[in-house]
Every structure is written in C-alpha cells, then in structure tokens.
mmCIF file of C-alpha atoms in Angstrom:
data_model
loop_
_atom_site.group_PDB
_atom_site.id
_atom_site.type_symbol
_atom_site.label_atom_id
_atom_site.label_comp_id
_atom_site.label_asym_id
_atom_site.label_seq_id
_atom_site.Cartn_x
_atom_site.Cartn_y
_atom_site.Cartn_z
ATOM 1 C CA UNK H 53 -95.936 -41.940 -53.780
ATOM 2 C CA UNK H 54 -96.079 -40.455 -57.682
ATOM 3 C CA UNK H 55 -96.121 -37.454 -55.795
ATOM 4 C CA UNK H 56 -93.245 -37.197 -53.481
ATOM 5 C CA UNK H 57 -91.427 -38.602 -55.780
ATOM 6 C CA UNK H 58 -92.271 -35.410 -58.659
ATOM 7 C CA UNK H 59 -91.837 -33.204 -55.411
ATOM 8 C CA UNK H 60 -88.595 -34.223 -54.308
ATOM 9 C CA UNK H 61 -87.037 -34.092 -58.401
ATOM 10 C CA UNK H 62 -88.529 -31.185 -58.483
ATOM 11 C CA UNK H 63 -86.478 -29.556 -55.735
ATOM 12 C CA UNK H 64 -83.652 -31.309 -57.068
ATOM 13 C CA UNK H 65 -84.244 -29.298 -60.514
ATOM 14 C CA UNK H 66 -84.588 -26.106 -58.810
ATOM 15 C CA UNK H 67 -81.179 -26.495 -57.223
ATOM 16 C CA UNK H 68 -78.806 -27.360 -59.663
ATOM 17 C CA UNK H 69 -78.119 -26.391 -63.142
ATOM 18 C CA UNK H 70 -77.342 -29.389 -64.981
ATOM 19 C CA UNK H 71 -79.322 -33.033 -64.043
ATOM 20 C CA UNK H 72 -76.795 -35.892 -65.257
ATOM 21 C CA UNK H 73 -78.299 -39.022 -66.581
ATOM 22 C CA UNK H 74 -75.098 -41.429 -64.186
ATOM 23 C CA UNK H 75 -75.766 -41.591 -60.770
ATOM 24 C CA UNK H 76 -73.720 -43.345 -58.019
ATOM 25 C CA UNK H 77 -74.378 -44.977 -54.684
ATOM 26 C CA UNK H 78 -71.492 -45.423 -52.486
ATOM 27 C CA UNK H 79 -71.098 -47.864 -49.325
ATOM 28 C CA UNK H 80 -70.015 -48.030 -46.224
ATOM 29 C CA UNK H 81 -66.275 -46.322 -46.041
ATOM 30 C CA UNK H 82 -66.590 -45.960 -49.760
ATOM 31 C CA UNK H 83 -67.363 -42.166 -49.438
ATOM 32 C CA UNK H 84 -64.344 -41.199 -50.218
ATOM 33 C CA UNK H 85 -64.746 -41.076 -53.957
ATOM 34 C CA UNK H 86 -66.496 -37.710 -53.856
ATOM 35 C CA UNK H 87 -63.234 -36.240 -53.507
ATOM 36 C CA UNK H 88 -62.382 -37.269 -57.243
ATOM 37 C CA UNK H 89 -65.275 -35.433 -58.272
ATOM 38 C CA UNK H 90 -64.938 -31.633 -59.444
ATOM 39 C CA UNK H 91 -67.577 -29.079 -59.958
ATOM 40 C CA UNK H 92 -68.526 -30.016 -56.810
ATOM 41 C CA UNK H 93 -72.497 -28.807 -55.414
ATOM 42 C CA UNK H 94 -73.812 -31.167 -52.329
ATOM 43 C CA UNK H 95 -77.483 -31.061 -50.859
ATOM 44 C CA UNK H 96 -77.603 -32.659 -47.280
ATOM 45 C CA UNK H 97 -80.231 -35.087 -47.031
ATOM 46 C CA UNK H 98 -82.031 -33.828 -44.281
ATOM 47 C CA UNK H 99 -82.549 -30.553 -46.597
ATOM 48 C CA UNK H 100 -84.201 -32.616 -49.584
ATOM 49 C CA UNK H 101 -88.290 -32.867 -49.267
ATOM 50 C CA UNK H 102 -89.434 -36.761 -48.509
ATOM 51 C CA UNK H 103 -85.968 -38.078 -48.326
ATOM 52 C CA UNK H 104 -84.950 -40.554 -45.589
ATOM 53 C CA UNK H 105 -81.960 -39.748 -43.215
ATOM 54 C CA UNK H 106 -79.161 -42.174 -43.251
ATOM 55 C CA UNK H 107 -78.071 -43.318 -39.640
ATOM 56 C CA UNK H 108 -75.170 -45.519 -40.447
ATOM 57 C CA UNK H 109 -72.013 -44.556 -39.324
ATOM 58 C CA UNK H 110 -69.645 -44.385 -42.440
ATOM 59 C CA UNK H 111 -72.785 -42.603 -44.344
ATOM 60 C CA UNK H 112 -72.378 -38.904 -44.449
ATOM 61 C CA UNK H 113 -75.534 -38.023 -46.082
ATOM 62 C CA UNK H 114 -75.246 -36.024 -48.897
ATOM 63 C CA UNK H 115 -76.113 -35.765 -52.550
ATOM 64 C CA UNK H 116 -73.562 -34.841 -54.132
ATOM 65 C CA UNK H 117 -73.349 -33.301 -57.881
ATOM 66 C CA UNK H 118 -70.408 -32.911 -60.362
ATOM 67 C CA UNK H 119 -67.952 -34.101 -63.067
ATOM 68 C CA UNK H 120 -66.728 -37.129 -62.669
ATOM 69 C CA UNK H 121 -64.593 -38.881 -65.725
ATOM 70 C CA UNK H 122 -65.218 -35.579 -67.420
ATOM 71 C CA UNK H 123 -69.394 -36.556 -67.139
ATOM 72 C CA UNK H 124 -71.679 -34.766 -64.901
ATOM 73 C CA UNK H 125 -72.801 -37.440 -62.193
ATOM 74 C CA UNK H 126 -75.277 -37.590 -58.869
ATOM 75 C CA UNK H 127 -73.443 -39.545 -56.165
ATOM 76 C CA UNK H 128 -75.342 -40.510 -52.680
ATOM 77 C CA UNK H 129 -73.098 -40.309 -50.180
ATOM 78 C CA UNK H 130 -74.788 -42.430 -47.944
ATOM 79 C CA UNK H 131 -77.755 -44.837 -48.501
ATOM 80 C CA UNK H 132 -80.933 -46.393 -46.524
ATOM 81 C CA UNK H 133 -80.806 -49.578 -45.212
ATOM 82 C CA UNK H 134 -83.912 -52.065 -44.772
ATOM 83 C CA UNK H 135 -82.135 -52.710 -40.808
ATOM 84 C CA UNK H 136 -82.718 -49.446 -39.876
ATOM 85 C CA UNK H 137 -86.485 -49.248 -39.389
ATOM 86 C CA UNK H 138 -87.120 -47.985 -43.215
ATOM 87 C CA UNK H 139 -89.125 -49.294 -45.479
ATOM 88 C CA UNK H 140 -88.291 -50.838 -48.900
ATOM 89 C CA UNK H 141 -89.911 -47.815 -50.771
ATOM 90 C CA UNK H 142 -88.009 -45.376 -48.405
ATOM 91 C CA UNK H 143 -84.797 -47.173 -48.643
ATOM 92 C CA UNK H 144 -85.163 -47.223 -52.806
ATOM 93 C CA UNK H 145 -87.153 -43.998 -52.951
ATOM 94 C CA UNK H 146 -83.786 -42.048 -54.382
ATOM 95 C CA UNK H 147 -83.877 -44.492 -56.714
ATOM 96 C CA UNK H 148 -87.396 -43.593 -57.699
ATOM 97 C CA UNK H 149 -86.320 -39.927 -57.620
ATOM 98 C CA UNK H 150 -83.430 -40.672 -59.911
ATOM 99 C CA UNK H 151 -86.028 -42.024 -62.349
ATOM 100 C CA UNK H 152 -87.925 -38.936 -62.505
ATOM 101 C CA UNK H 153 -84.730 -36.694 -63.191
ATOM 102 C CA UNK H 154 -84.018 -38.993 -66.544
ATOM 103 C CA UNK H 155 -80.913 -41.442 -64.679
ATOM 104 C CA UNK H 156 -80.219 -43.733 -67.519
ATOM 105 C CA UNK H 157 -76.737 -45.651 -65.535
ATOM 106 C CA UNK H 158 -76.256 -46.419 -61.459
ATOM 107 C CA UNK H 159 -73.272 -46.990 -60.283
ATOM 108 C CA UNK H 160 -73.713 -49.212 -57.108
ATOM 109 C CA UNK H 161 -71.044 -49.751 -54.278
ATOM 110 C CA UNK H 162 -70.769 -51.334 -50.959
ATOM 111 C CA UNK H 163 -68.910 -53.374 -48.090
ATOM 112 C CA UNK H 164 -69.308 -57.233 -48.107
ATOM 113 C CA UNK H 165 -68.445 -60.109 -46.470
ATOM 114 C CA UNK H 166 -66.419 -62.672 -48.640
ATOM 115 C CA UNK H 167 -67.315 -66.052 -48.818
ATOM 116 C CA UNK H 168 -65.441 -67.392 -51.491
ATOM 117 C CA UNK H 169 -62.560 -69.338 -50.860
ATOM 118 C CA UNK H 170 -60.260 -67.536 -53.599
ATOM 119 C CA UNK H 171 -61.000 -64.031 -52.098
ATOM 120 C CA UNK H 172 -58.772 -62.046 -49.694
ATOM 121 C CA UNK H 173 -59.517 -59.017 -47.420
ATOM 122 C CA UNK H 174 -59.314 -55.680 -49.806
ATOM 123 C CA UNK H 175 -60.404 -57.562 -53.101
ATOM 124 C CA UNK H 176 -62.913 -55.957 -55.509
ATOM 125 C CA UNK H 177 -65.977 -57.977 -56.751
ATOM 126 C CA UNK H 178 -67.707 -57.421 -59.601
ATOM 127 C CA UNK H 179 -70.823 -57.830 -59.340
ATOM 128 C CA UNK H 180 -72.557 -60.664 -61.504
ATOM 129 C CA UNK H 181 -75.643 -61.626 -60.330
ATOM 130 C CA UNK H 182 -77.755 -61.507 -56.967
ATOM 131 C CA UNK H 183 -79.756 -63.629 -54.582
ATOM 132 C CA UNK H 184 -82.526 -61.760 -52.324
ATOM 133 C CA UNK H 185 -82.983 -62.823 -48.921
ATOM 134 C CA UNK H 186 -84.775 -60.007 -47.738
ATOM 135 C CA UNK H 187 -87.885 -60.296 -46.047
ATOM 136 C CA UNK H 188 -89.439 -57.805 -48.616
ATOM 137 C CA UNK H 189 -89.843 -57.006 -51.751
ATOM 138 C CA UNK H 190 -89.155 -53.383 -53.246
ATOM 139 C CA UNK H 191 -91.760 -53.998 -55.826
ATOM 140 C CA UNK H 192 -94.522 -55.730 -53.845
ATOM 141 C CA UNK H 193 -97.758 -53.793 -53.472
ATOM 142 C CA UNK H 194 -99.851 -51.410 -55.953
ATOM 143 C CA UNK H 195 -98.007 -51.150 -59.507
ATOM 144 C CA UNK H 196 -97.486 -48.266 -61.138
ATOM 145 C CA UNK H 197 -97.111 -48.107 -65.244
ATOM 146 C CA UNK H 198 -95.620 -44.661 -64.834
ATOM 147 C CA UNK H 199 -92.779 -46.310 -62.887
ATOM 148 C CA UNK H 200 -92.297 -49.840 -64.394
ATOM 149 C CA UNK H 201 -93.828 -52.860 -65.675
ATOM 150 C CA UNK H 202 -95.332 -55.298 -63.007
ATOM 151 C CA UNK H 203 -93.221 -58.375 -63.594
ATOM 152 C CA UNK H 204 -89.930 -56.543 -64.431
ATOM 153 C CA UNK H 205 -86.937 -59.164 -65.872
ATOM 154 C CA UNK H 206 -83.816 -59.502 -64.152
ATOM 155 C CA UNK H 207 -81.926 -61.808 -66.559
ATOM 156 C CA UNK H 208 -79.621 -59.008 -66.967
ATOM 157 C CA UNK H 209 -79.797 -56.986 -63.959
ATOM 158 C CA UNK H 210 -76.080 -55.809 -63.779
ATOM 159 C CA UNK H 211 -75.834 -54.635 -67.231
ATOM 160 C CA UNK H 212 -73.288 -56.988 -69.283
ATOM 161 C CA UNK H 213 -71.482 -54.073 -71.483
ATOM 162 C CA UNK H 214 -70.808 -52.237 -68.197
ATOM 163 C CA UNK H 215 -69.301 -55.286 -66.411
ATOM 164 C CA UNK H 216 -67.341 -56.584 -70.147
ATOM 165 C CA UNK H 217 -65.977 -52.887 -70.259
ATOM 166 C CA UNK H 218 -65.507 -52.708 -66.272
ATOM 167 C CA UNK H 219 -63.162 -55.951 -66.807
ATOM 168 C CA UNK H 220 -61.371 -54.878 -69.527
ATOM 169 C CA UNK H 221 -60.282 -51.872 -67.746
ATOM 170 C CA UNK H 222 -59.535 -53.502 -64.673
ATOM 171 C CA UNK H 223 -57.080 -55.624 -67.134
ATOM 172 C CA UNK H 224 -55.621 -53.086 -69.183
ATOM 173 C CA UNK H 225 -54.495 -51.077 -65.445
ATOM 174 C CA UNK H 226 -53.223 -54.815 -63.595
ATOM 175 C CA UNK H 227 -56.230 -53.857 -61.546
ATOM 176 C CA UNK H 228 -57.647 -57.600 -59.385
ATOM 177 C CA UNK H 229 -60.922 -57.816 -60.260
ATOM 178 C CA UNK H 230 -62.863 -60.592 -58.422
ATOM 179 C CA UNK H 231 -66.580 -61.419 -60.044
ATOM 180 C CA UNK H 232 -69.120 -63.045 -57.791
ATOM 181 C CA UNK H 233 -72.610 -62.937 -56.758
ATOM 182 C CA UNK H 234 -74.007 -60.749 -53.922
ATOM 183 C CA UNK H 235 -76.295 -62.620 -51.343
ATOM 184 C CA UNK H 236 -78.265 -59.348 -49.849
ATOM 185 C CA UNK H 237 -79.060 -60.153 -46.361
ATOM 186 C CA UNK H 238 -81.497 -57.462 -43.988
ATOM 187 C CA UNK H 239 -79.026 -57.127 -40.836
ATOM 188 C CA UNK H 240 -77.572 -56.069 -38.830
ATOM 189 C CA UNK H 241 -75.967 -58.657 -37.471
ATOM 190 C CA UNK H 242 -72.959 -59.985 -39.380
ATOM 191 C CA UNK H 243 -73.368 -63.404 -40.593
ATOM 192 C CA UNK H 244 -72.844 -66.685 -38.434
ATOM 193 C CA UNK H 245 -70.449 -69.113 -39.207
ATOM 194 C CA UNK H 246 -73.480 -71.432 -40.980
ATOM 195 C CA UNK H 247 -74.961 -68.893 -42.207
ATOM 196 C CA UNK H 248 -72.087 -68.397 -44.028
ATOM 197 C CA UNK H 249 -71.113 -71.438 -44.972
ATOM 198 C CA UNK H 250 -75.257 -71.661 -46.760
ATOM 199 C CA UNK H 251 -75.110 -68.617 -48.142
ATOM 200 C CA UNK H 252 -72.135 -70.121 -50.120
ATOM 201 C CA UNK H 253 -73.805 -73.294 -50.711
ATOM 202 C CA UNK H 254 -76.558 -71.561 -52.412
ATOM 203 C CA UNK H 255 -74.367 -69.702 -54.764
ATOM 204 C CA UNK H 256 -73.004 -66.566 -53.014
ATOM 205 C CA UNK H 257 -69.813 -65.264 -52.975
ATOM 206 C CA UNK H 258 -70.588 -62.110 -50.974
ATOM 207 C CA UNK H 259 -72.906 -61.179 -48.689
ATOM 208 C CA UNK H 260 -74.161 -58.019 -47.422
ATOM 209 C CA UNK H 261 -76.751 -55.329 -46.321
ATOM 210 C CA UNK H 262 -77.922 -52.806 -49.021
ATOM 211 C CA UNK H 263 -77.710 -52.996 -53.011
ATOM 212 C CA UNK H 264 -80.252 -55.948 -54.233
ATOM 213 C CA UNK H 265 -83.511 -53.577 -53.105
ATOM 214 C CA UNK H 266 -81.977 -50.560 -55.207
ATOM 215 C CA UNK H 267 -80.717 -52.543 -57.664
ATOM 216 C CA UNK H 268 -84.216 -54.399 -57.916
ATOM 217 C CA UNK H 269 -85.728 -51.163 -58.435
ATOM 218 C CA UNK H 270 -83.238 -49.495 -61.312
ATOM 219 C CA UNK H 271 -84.126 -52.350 -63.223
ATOM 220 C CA UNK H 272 -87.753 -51.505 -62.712
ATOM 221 C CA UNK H 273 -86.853 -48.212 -64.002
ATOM 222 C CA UNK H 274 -84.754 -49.352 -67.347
ATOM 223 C CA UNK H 275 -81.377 -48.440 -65.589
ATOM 224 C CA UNK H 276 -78.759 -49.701 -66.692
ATOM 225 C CA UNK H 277 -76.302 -50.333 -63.878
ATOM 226 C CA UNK H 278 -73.022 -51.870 -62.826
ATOM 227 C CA UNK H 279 -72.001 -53.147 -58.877
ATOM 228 C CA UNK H 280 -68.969 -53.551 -56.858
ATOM 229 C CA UNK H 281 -68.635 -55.068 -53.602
ATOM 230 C CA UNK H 282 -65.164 -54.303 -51.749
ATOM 231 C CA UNK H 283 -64.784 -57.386 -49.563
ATOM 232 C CA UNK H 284 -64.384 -55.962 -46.363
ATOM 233 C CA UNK H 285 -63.930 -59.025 -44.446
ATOM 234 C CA UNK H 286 -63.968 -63.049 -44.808
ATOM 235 C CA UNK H 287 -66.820 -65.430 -44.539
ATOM 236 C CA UNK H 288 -64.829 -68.512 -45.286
ATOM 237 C CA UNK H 289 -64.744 -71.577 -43.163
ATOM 238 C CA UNK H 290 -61.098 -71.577 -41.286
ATOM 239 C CA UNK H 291 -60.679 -67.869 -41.737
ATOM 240 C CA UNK H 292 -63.797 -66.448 -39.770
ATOM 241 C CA UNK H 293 -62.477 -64.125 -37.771
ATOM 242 C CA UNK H 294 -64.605 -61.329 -35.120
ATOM 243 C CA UNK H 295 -65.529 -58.443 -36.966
ATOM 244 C CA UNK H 296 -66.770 -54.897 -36.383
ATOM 245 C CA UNK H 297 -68.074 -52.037 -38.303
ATOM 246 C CA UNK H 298 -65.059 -49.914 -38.037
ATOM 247 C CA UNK H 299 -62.744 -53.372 -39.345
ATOM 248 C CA UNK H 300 -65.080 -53.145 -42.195
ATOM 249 C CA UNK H 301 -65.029 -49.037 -42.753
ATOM 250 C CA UNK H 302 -61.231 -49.069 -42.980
ATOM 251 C CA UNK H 303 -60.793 -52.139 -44.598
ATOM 252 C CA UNK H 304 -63.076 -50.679 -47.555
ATOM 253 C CA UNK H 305 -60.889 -47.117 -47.652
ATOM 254 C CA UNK H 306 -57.731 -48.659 -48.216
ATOM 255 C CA UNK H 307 -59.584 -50.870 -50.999
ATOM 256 C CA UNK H 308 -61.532 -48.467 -52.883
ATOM 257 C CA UNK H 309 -58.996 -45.811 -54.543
ATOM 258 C CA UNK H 310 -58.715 -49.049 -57.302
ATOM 259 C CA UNK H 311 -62.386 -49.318 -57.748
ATOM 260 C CA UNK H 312 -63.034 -45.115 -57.813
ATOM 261 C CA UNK H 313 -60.413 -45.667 -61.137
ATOM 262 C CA UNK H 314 -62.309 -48.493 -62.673
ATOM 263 C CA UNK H 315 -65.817 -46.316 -62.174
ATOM 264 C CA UNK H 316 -64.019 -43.443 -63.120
ATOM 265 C CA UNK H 317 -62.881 -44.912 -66.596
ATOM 266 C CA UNK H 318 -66.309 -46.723 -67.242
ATOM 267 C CA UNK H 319 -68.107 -43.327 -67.007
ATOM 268 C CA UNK H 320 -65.639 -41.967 -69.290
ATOM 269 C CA UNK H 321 -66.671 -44.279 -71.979
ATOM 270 C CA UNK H 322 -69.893 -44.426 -71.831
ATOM 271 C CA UNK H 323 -72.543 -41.722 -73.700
#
C-alpha cells in the first residue's frame, strides 16, 4: 500500500509544476466548479498509476490542477464509491495520495438526501458532524505510523475555523446556508421511507453515499477539511417523493454556483 501510494504521488510530481497543499472533491453534478478554476492542467484517471476508475454517471474522472481563489488547488472530478465494488482503501486511496503530496485542507462536496424538516430542494448544508453506517471501516486492518495514528480523534472532524469562516461568508453574500449532519449510507439504493424517517431519529439531517470514508481518512492524515452537501432531494415524511439519479444531477447544478462562491472565498482566506 506505502508503495502505490509513493508511486502514484510520484507520477503526480512528475506531471505538474506546482503541488498545492488544498485539494477538492466534488459530487455528483457538482463538477461544474472546475470551470471557475484557471491555470487549468487535468490528468484522466485512467492515466494515473493505481488509481480507481469512477463509474458513476455525473463523475467525469479527472484530476484536475489550478488556481482557484487566486490558490493553486487539486480538484477530483469524480470520486469512488464503496457501492461500486471498491474497496474502502481504493475508494480513499486519493486521499492517501493527497497525503503524500503535502495536502494540508480538503474541500469535500456531494448530493444528499434531506431529511430535515426545515430544508428545501437546492439548499446548501454545511457540514457539522457525521454518522457512519457503512459496513466498513477505512481504517480497519494493519496500521501504519507513516500514515496516521491508530485510534485517530474525530471530535473535530470538519474543521471549526473553516465552517465559522464558511458561515460568515455565506452571511456577508445573503448566501442560505443550512448546517446539519451527514448520515453516510453504502448504496445504491435511495433510502426508504423508514429508513428515512431513522436516519433522522438518530440525528441525521442528510444522508448520502460518499464523503464519511474520505473524510475518515483526512483526519487520519491531519487534514484539515470543510463539507457541503447540496440537498438534492427530500427525505421528509409527507414530502417523499420518487427520485432518480438524473433528478438529483440537475437538482445539484442549479444549486452549486452558491456553494463554488462560498469555497471559492474560504480558499481565498486561508494560508
């Protein structure tokens, strides 16, 4: 593993000129922020040694490098889901890669399902806080001290200063800025009605497919790293409605110009 991962940076090095310490994950239909980046160099997945291939429609497959909020910046376009037949060390292996090329900040996006009675179709959701439902753990297995301590903390595991700071610009621009915490599920089916309505129960005000595993793993890694969910579509009891994968694509490009601004701004102000 210590070795792909050093292989795979290593390409990465020998490709571009500059290696940014902010990198960015973006969701499903939330692809379209690479077009506010300049500068712009992309390296298709399938070209990068030991990476997965994403097979979600809605996930390019690219990684993309530039300026973005005048700072140079790695964006995925397009991640690995656990639902596809990957494992948790494939899906979070750029992650791992990220490490070895010095990331100090992710920037996490994705598509969820509300469940929280005050949230409408289009909102943004900050991220506070998560609950893991998935079947595995990113971290379970041999430990290694090169990547991370064995019992990593998560008391803080969307970074406080990025979400106070992510809030205040949100304010300042009359930006609605929902806060919530994600329930990551393994899909792919969407969620049943009860399943739903316990998700909730538990404490969740999304759900979706993607972000705890990576997000697990920055922390692992001393990132620091701040999470948006655009909510794509409704979980709430009297308001379930059928919903499909495109319904959740376009619901999450008319959404995310708002949150591209608020990243966009945060990365400004940070060092």
């Amino acid at each position: 593993m210590l070795e792909k991962i050093q292989e795979t940076a290593g390409f990465i090095k020998s490709r571009v000129q500059t290696i940014p310490n902010i990198a960015i994950i973006l969701g499903t239909g939330l692809g379209e922020l690479v077009h506010e980046i300049s500068d712009k160099k992309d390296i298709p997945y399938e070209n990068i040694p030991n990476f997965p291939v994403s097979t979600v429609e809605g996930h390019s497959g690219k990684l993309i490098f530039g300026k973005l909020g005048g700072k140079d910046v790695i964006a995925m376009q397009g991640r690995f889901h656990y639902y596809e037949g990957y494992t948790m060390q494939e899906v979070t292996f750029p992650i791992r890669v990220f490490q070895a090329l010095g990331i100090k900040y992710l920037f996490v996006s994705n598509a969820a399902g509300g469940m929280n009675g005050s949230f409408d179709i289009g909102d943004i959701m900050l991220i506070d806080d998560h609950i893991n439902t998935f079947p595995e753990h990113p971290l379970r297995g041999k430990n290694y001290k090169e990547l991370g301590v064995r019992f990593p903390d998560m008391s803080d595991a969307y970074n406080k200063e990025l979400r106070l700071l992510a809030m205040q610009i949100a304010k300042e621009n009359n930006i609605k800025l929902q806060h919530g915490v994600y329930v990551g599920t393994q899909g792919p089916t969407f969620e049943t009605p009860a399943e739903y309505n316990w998700f909730r129960i538990i404490g969740g005000d999304a759900v979706g497919m993607s972000t705890v595993p990576e997000v697990i793993v920055a922390n692992h890694a001393k990132m620091k790293v701040l999470a948006f969910s655009i909510i794509t579509d409704l979980g709430v009891i009297g308001k379930i409605v059928e919903v499909t994968h495109e319904d959740v694509q376009e619901a999450a490009k008319i959404a995310q110009p708002k949150m591209a601004y608020i990243m966009q701004e945060v990365i400004k102000k940070i060092n």
